[in-house]
Backbone as a ProteinNet text record, in pm:
[ID]
protein_1_A
[PRIMARY]
SSMIANGFVWALYGHLAHLPNVKYANMVGIMLGSYYFKEWTAAAAASVSGAIIYHKLAITWIVLMNFFVAARFPRKVATEIVGKEGVFVFVLLFASPLSALKEVIANKSAAAIPLPFTVASTINCSLWSVVGLLLMNDFNIYFPSILGLLCAMIQLFLKGIYGDGVGSMKRQNSFEMMGQQIA
[TERTIARY]
-907.7	-964.1	-865.6	-736.2	-638.8	-637.7	-670.9	-679.4	-795.4	-906.9	-1023.4	-991	-934	-899.1	-799.2	-697	-595.7	-659.7	-742	-808.9	-898.2	-972.8	-1061.9	-984.7	-881.2	-803.4	-742.4	-687.3	-624	-726.3	-842.8	-947.8	-992.9	-1009	-1047.6	-936.1	-811.7	-699.7	-700.9	-721.7	-729.3	-840.2	-953.1	-1065	-1027.8	-973.9	-940	-827.8	-730.7	-614.2	-637	-756.7	-789.7	-696.8	-680.7	-599.5	-689.7	-760.3	-857.9	-795.9	-672.6	-610.6	-588	-555.2	-539.2	-676.1	-772.4	-908.1	-967.2	-967.7	-1034.9	-957.4	-825.1	-746.1	-774.5	-790.3	-814.8	-960	-1051	-1189.4	-1194.9	-1115.8	-1103.9	-1043.4	-942.3	-881.3	-980.1	-1071.4	-1175.4	-1263.6	-1303.4	-1389.2	-1316.9	-1192.5	-1116.2	-1087.4	-1053.6	-1031.3	-1158	-1273.5	-1401.7	-1432.8	-1405	-1426.4	-1335.5	-1208.3	-1114.1	-1159.6	-1204.1	-1250.5	-1373.5	-1465	-1585.4	-1546.5	-1454.4	-1408.8	-1337.3	-1255.8	-1183.5	-1279.9	-1380.3	-1475.8	-1558.8	-1590.3	-1667.5	-1586	-1455.2	-1369.9	-1315	-1325	-1266.4	-1342.5	-1268.9	-1328.4	-1407.2	-1498.6	-1580.2	-1491.9	-1373.3	-1284.1	-1233.5	-1240.9	-1195.2	-1311.5	-1433.2	-1548.6	-1535.6	-1475.7	-1452.1	-1357.4	-1255.8	-1160.1	-1227.9	-1319.8	-1391.9	-1469.9	-1532.6	-1607.4	-1513.1	-1394.7	-1298.2	-1250.8	-1233.3	-1194.6	-1304.1	-1429.1	-1540.9	-1551.4	-1531.3	-1535.1	-1421.6	-1303.8	-1189.3	-1216.9	-1270.5	-1302.8	-1407.1	-1511.4	-1617.4	-1559.5	-1475.6	-1414.2	-1330.1	-1248.5	-1162.7	-1247.8	-1351.6	-1438.4	-1506.5	-1564.8	-1636.3	-1542.8	-1427.5	-1333	-1282.7	-1259.3	-1212.9	-1322.3	-1446.8	-1557	-1567.7	-1548	-1550.3	-1441.3	-1319.3	-1207.2	-1236.9	-1284.3	-1312.8	-1424.7	-1520.9	-1635.6	-1608.8	-1525.5	-1510.5	-1386.8	-1288.9	-1166.6	-1161.5	-1089.1	-1068.6	-1002.5	-1031.8	-986.1	-835.1	-757.1	-611.1	-566.5	-623.2	-589.9	-636.2	-757.8	-810.4	-723.8	-678.1	-592.1	-462.5	-402.8	-278.3	-300.1	-408	-436.6	-459.1	-545	-575.7	-451.8	-371.5	-248.8	-150.5	-131.3	-38.2	-93.6	-224.3	-285.9	-265.9	-278.1	-256.7	-115.8	-17.7	121.1	130.8	71.4	75.8	7.7	-114	-189.6	-118.2	-65.6	4.5	125.1	205.3	325	285	180.5	132.9	91.7	17.6	-31.3	83.8	177.2	282.3	398.2	410.4	516.3	466.1	334.4	278.6	333.6	359.1	417.3	555.3	623.5	754.2	742.2	619	600.2	640.8	647.2	688	839.7	914	1058.7	1132.6	1104.5	1171.5	1143.2	1017.2	976.9	1044.6	1050.8	1112.4	1259.4	1331.6	1474.1	1496.1	1417.6	1433	1403.9	1300	1259.9	1325.2	1397.1	1457.3	1352.3	1234.7	1123.8	1045.1	1021.4	944.1	799.1	751.6	613.2	513	550.1	459.7	445	528.5	520.2	442	327.1	244.7	306.9	349.1	415.2	325.4	198.7	116	102.7	83	73.6	206.1	315.9	448.6	477.7	444.1	465	375.1	248	156.1	204.7	257	310.4	429.7	517	635.3	594.1	500	453.6	383	288.9	211.4	302.2	391.4	477.5	577.6	623.1	713.5	642.9	522.2	447.8	412.3	361.5	324.2	446.5	560.9	684.7	721.4	718.1	753.2	652	523.5	418.9	422.8	433.4	433.9	553.3	668.3	790.3	804.7	791.1	820.1	702.1	582.2	468.2	393.4	378.9	299.9	385.7	506.3	594.4	519.3	452.7	369	429.9	485.7	550	457.4	331.1	235.3	215.5	248.4	235.1	369.1	475.1	600.5	671	664.9	737.3	689.5	558.2	516.1	533.6	524.8	542.6	685.6	780.9	921.7	946.3	889.2	902.5	836.3	718.1	649.3	729.6	793.5	878.3	996.9	1059	1170.1	1123.9	1007.1	951.8	924.2	867.2	836.1	964.8	1067.1	1194.3	1259.5	1248.8	1299.9	1224.9	1093.1	1012.2	1051.3	1071.3	1114.5	1251.6	1340.3	1473.5	1462	1377.6	1358.8	1297.5	1202.5	1144	1251.7	1339.6	1447	1547.5	1579.7	1677.6	1619.8	1500.4	1445.5	1337.7	1273.5	1163.4	1052.6	977.2	865	892.9	1017.6	1048.9	1087	999.1	1030.3	1087.7	1018.7	1067.6	1199	1210.6	1334.8	1447.4	1415.8	1518.8	1569.3	1478.3	1520.3	1614.1	1580.2	1667.4	1802.8	1800	1924.1	2008.9	1945.8	2018.3	2074.1	1998.8	2047	2172.2	2169.7	2286.1	2405.5	2380.3	2488	2546.1	2458.6	2506.5	2587.8	2542.5	2616.3	2753.7	2757.9	2884.9	2978.6	2923.2	3007.5	3058.9	2975	3017.3	3127.5	3118	3219.4	3350.7	3343.4	3464.9	3529.7
-135.8	-245	-293.4	-285.8	-330.8	-237.8	-110.1	-18.1	-55.3	-95.6	-136.4	-265.4	-362.3	-489.7	-468	-388.4	-360.8	-294.7	-194.7	-126.2	-219.8	-306.1	-398.3	-497.8	-557.7	-657.3	-594.4	-472.3	-408.5	-358	-315.1	-274.9	-396.7	-510.1	-632.7	-676.6	-667.8	-701.3	-611.2	-482.7	-390.1	-427.5	-470.6	-513.9	-640	-738.5	-865.7	-851.2	-765.6	-748.7	-641.8	-585.8	-479.5	-358.5	-316.9	-200.4	-98.2	-15	76.6	176.1	220.1	314	249.1	121.5	49.6	31	-7.3	-30.6	95.1	206.1	327	395.7	393.1	451.5	378.6	248	170.6	174.3	207.2	230.1	354	454.1	572.4	530.4	443.1	392.4	319.7	244.9	175.6	277.7	381.8	484.4	556.3	595.4	664.4	572.6	447	349.7	325	322	302.2	420.7	541.1	659.4	654.9	623.3	614.5	508.6	393.3	285.5	327.9	398.3	449.3	544.7	635	729.9	658.9	559.4	485.4	410	343.5	268.3	361.5	480.9	576.4	627.1	641.3	694.5	586	460.5	351.5	332	296.3	270	139.5	125.7	4	-119.3	-101.6	-214.3	-280.2	-209.9	-268.4	-309.1	-311.1	-345.6	-486.9	-578.3	-713.2	-711.4	-626.7	-614.9	-558.8	-467.2	-408.3	-516.4	-605.4	-715.2	-802.4	-831.5	-913.6	-842.5	-712.2	-635.6	-644.6	-628.4	-636.9	-777.1	-879.6	-1016.6	-1041.5	-988.4	-1006.3	-940.6	-819.4	-750.5	-832	-876.6	-954.9	-1082.5	-1151	-1275.1	-1249.5	-1146.5	-1113.8	-1081.6	-1002.3	-966.6	-1091.6	-1172.8	-1292.1	-1391.1	-1415.6	-1511.2	-1462.3	-1333.3	-1280.3	-1283.8	-1258.2	-1272.6	-1418.4	-1511.7	-1653.8	-1686.4	-1640.3	-1665	-1605.5	-1482.2	-1415.7	-1485.6	-1541.3	-1604.4	-1749.4	-1820.1	-1964.2	-2006.1	-1919.7	-1955.2	-1882.2	-1939	-1864.9	-1730	-1630	-1492.5	-1484.6	-1552.1	-1546.7	-1603.4	-1715.6	-1777.5	-1687.3	-1635.5	-1546.1	-1421.3	-1368.9	-1249.8	-1279.1	-1395.1	-1431.7	-1451.7	-1518.8	-1542.8	-1410.4	-1327.1	-1197.9	-1108.8	-1113	-1033.8	-1073.3	-1203.9	-1249.8	-1216.8	-1228.3	-1188.8	-1039	-961.3	-817.6	-784.3	-857.9	-838.5	-860.7	-969.2	-1003.9	-897.2	-859.2	-760.5	-624.7	-586.6	-459	-452.3	-558.2	-560.4	-555.3	-629.1	-622.9	-481.4	-416	-281.1	-183.1	-184	-82.4	-116.7	-241.8	-279	-278.1	-270.7	-282.3	-180.4	-54.4	35.8	-7.6	-92.8	-141.5	-242.5	-284.9	-375.5	-307.6	-175.6	-99.7	-79.2	-142.3	-121.2	-144.1	-254.9	-286.8	-178.7	-137.9	-33.8	99.4	134.5	260	264	157.6	154.1	149.3	69.1	58.1	190.4	261.2	386.1	509.5	489.1	600.7	707.8	658.2	744.9	678.1	751.8	699.7	747.8	781.6	828	722.2	595.2	486.6	475.1	544.9	541.6	665	645.2	759.5	832.4	956.3	1032.1	1056.8	1098	1120.2	994.6	878.9	753.6	722.4	749.2	720.9	809.6	936.7	1028.2	986.2	956.5	912.2	781.7	692	565.4	588.7	679.9	709.8	761.6	855	911.8	804.8	734.1	630.7	522.7	470.7	361.3	408.9	532.8	586.7	591.2	644.8	657.7	522.1	429.8	298.6	217.6	239	171.1	212.6	342	393.9	347.2	364.4	325.5	174.6	96.1	-49.2	-101.8	-39.8	-86.1	-32.1	98.3	160.5	161.7	182.3	193.1	60.9	-15.7	-138.3	-264.5	-256.5	-372.5	-489.7	-460.5	-558	-586.5	-706.7	-747.7	-730.3	-766.9	-758.4	-615	-518.9	-378.6	-321.9	-340.9	-276.2	-344.8	-477.1	-544.9	-503.6	-512.1	-470.1	-319.6	-243	-97.8	-63.8	-135	-112.3	-155	-269.6	-311.9	-211.1	-163.4	-62.6	65.4	104.6	223.5	205	88.7	61.2	68.8	11.1	17.6	162.1	239.3	379.5	459.2	430.4	501.7	466.7	340.8	300.7	376.4	387	459.4	606.8	668.5	809	825.3	730.5	732.8	727.6	636.3	624.8	751.8	812.4	939.3	1046.5	1048.7	1147	1126.3	1002.7	971.5	996	940.8	941.7	1046.2	1096	1190.1	1123.9	1204.8	1152.4	1145.1	1151.4	1131.1	1257	1307.1	1414.7	1537.7	1590	1708.6	1683	1565.7	1534.5	1511.9	1462.7	1445.7	1581.8	1680.4	1814.9	1872.2	1850.7	1898.5	1829.2	1697.3	1621.6	1672.9	1695.5	1746.9	1886	1969.5	2102.7	2093.1	2001.8	1983.8	1932.4	1841.7	1788.7	1899.3	1983	2094.2	2192.5	2223	2313.6	2254.2	2124.2	2058.2	2064.1	2049.9	2057.2	2199.3	2299.6	2439.1	2475.4	2419.4	2448.7	2381.6	2260.3	2185.4	2236.9
-483.4	-405.7	-299	-328.8	-229.2	-107.8	-128.6	-14.6	76.8	16	95	170.4	99.1	162.4	275.3	251	352.5	474.9	451.5	562.2	641.2	571.2	639.5	725.8	667.9	742	867.5	854.1	969.4	1071	1025.8	1120.9	1201	1133.9	1203.6	1299.3	1255.1	1343.4	1466.7	1446.1	1558.8	1655.5	1601.3	1685.2	1763.7	1693.8	1758.3	1860.4	1831.2	1919.4	2026.1	2030.8	2127.6	2109.8	1984.1	1950.8	1882.2	1959.2	1899	1801.2	1826	1732	1595.3	1592.2	1465.4	1400.5	1479.9	1429.9	1366	1440.3	1391	1278.6	1284.4	1174.9	1043.5	1052.6	931	886.4	976.9	933.9	844.7	879.3	792.9	659.1	664.6	541.6	452	512.4	434.9	363.7	435.6	374.7	261.1	283.8	179.2	61.2	89.8	-17.2	-97.5	-28.9	-97.7	-189.2	-140.1	-223.4	-346.4	-325.5	-437	-537.1	-486.8	-573.5	-652.7	-586.8	-654.8	-767.3	-737.5	-839.3	-953.8	-919.9	-1022.7	-1113.1	-1053.9	-1135.1	-1222.2	-1172.6	-1252.2	-1370.9	-1351.5	-1457.6	-1549.8	-1508.5	-1586.4	-1717	-1816.3	-1947.6	-1943.5	-2036.8	-2045.8	-2064.4	-2118	-2143.9	-2016.1	-1903.9	-1777.5	-1687.3	-1741.6	-1658.1	-1602.1	-1677.1	-1626.2	-1508.5	-1514.7	-1404.7	-1280.3	-1299.3	-1186	-1112	-1185	-1123.1	-1040.2	-1093.2	-1019.1	-892.1	-899.7	-780.8	-674.7	-716.8	-622.3	-562.1	-644.8	-594	-494.6	-522.9	-432.9	-297.6	-299.8	-174.3	-95.9	-164.5	-99.6	-39.1	-112.6	-65.9	59.7	57.1	171.7	295	277.3	389.8	446.2	360	406.9	475.1	417	475.8	611.3	623.6	751.6	857.6	818.1	913.3	959.3	865	899.6	1001.7	975.8	1067.3	1204.7	1207.2	1334.9	1412.1	1340.7	1406.3	1447.5	1374.9	1396	1475.6	1488.1	1559.5	1693.5	1788.5	1914.2	1883.5	1964.2	1937.7	1915	1997.2	1983.8	1848.1	1807.2	1678.1	1564.1	1572.6	1469.3	1456.9	1570.2	1568.4	1494.1	1519.3	1451.4	1301.3	1264.7	1122.5	1050.3	1105.7	1043	1041.2	1147.3	1151.7	1042.8	1023.7	918.2	779.6	765.1	638.1	615	721.7	712.1	665.7	717.2	673.6	523.1	475.6	332.8	246.7	284.2	205.2	206.4	321.8	336.9	244.3	244.8	159.7	12.1	-26	-164.8	-203.5	-116.1	-144.5	-163.1	-70	-72.9	-165.1	-206.1	-300.5	-444.7	-464.2	-599.1	-698.9	-660.8	-760.8	-810.6	-734.6	-779.9	-893.8	-924.1	-1037.3	-1167.7	-1166.4	-1284.9	-1290.5	-1200.3	-1189.1	-1320.9	-1387	-1513.6	-1617.8	-1626	-1721.6	-1688.6	-1561	-1517.2	-1558	-1531.6	-1563.7	-1713.7	-1785.6	-1931.3	-2001.5	-1957.2	-2022.6	-1961.1	-1850.9	-1777.8	-1746	-1703.9	-1666.5	-1555	-1447.7	-1335.3	-1340.5	-1459.5	-1473.8	-1428.4	-1435.7	-1396	-1244.6	-1168.7	-1022.3	-976.9	-913.9	-872.3	-751.8	-773.8	-667.7	-546	-561.4	-442.1	-355.1	-417.5	-343.1	-274.3	-342.2	-286.7	-165.9	-174.6	-61.3	55.5	25.3	130.3	193.9	112.2	163.3	254.7	215.8	296.8	434.6	435.7	563.5	646.1	583.2	651.8	710.8	629.6	674.7	780.4	769.3	872	1006.9	1007.2	1132.6	1193.2	1110.4	1163.4	1204	1139.2	1181.3	1322.8	1348.5	1480.8	1584.7	1555.3	1650.8	1675.1	1568.5	1581.6	1658	1637.8	1703.5	1845	1860.4	1989.5	2087.1	2037.4	2127.6	2145.8	2038.8	2047.3	2055.5	2004.6	1993	1929	1816.1	1747	1610.1	1595.3	1470.7	1351.2	1367.2	1256.8	1208.5	1291.5	1250.6	1203.8	1281.4	1242.6	1125.9	1115.4	1007.4	868.5	838.3	704.4	682.8	791.4	778.1	739.8	798.2	761.8	616.6	576.5	436.3	342.3	380.3	299	289.1	399.1	398.2	304.4	307	214.7	68.7	40.4	-96.3	-137.2	-46.1	-76.1	-99.5	-21	-38.6	-171.9	-213.8	-345.6	-454.7	-438.7	-537.1	-542.4	-424.5	-421.2	-485.5	-460.3	-520.8	-673.4	-723.6	-868.8	-926.8	-853.9	-898.9	-905.1	-804.2	-802.3	-914	-944.7	-1049.8	-1189.1	-1215.4	-1351.2	-1375.9	-1272.2	-1293.8	-1372.7	-1444	-1521.7	-1670.7	-1709.5	-1850.1	-1921.7	-2007.9	-2101.2	-2031	-1931.3	-1861	-1791.5	-1731.7	-1661.5	-1760.6	-1879.9	-1982.5	-2027.5	-2038	-2074.8	-1969.7	-1841.8	-1734.1	-1741.7	-1766	-1772.7	-1889.3	-2005.1	-2120.9	-2092.6	-2019.9	-1984.4	-1898.6	-1802.3	-1716.1	-1796.8	-1890	-1972.3	-2059.7	-2117.3	-2201.4	-2117.5	-1997	-1909.1	-1878.7	-1855.3	-1826.2	-1944.1	-2065.8	-2186.4	-2207.6	-2178.1	-2194.9	-2096.5	-1975.3	-1874.3	-1911.8	-1967.7	-2002	-2123.3
[MASK]
+++++++++++++++++++++++++++++++++++++++++++++++++++++++++++++++++++++++++++++++++++++++++++++++++++++++++++++++++++++++++++++++++++++++++++++++++++++++++++++++++++++++++++++++++++++++

């Protein structure tokens, strides 16, 4: 749901700020996020059905409130409000895998950090950092992208250090045994 919300907020920001590349790129993000959400809800156990309702309500609330802001405020004010909201939602989305940081360090396993999302985040945030800073000079785009890139790099670092647990522990033990044999 955060992917849908993030895509919607940034597509609206792109529309309000007259940035078609931001608008259309994030419309694709809305479609992909919607597909992912559909697949997740189909695969989710009945025990999380209450959570699914809250996700749907959150998306609906974000869409309605942003339409209200866009319709009721002057364009410049609406652009600033939606842009700052976009910064907030973006940072939440890309920093969320770091919520497992304590667990990763305690268990010496980064299995809780999704590698495909982390790689996609690294690429996405790298590109938007460059475009936002060098081509658009838009704080609302480059600032959260740089923060997202830092979060993604921390996640990649943790994946590199700890791996996913069991297999990486075997590799670590192999290296330790090799070191003992050499010594």
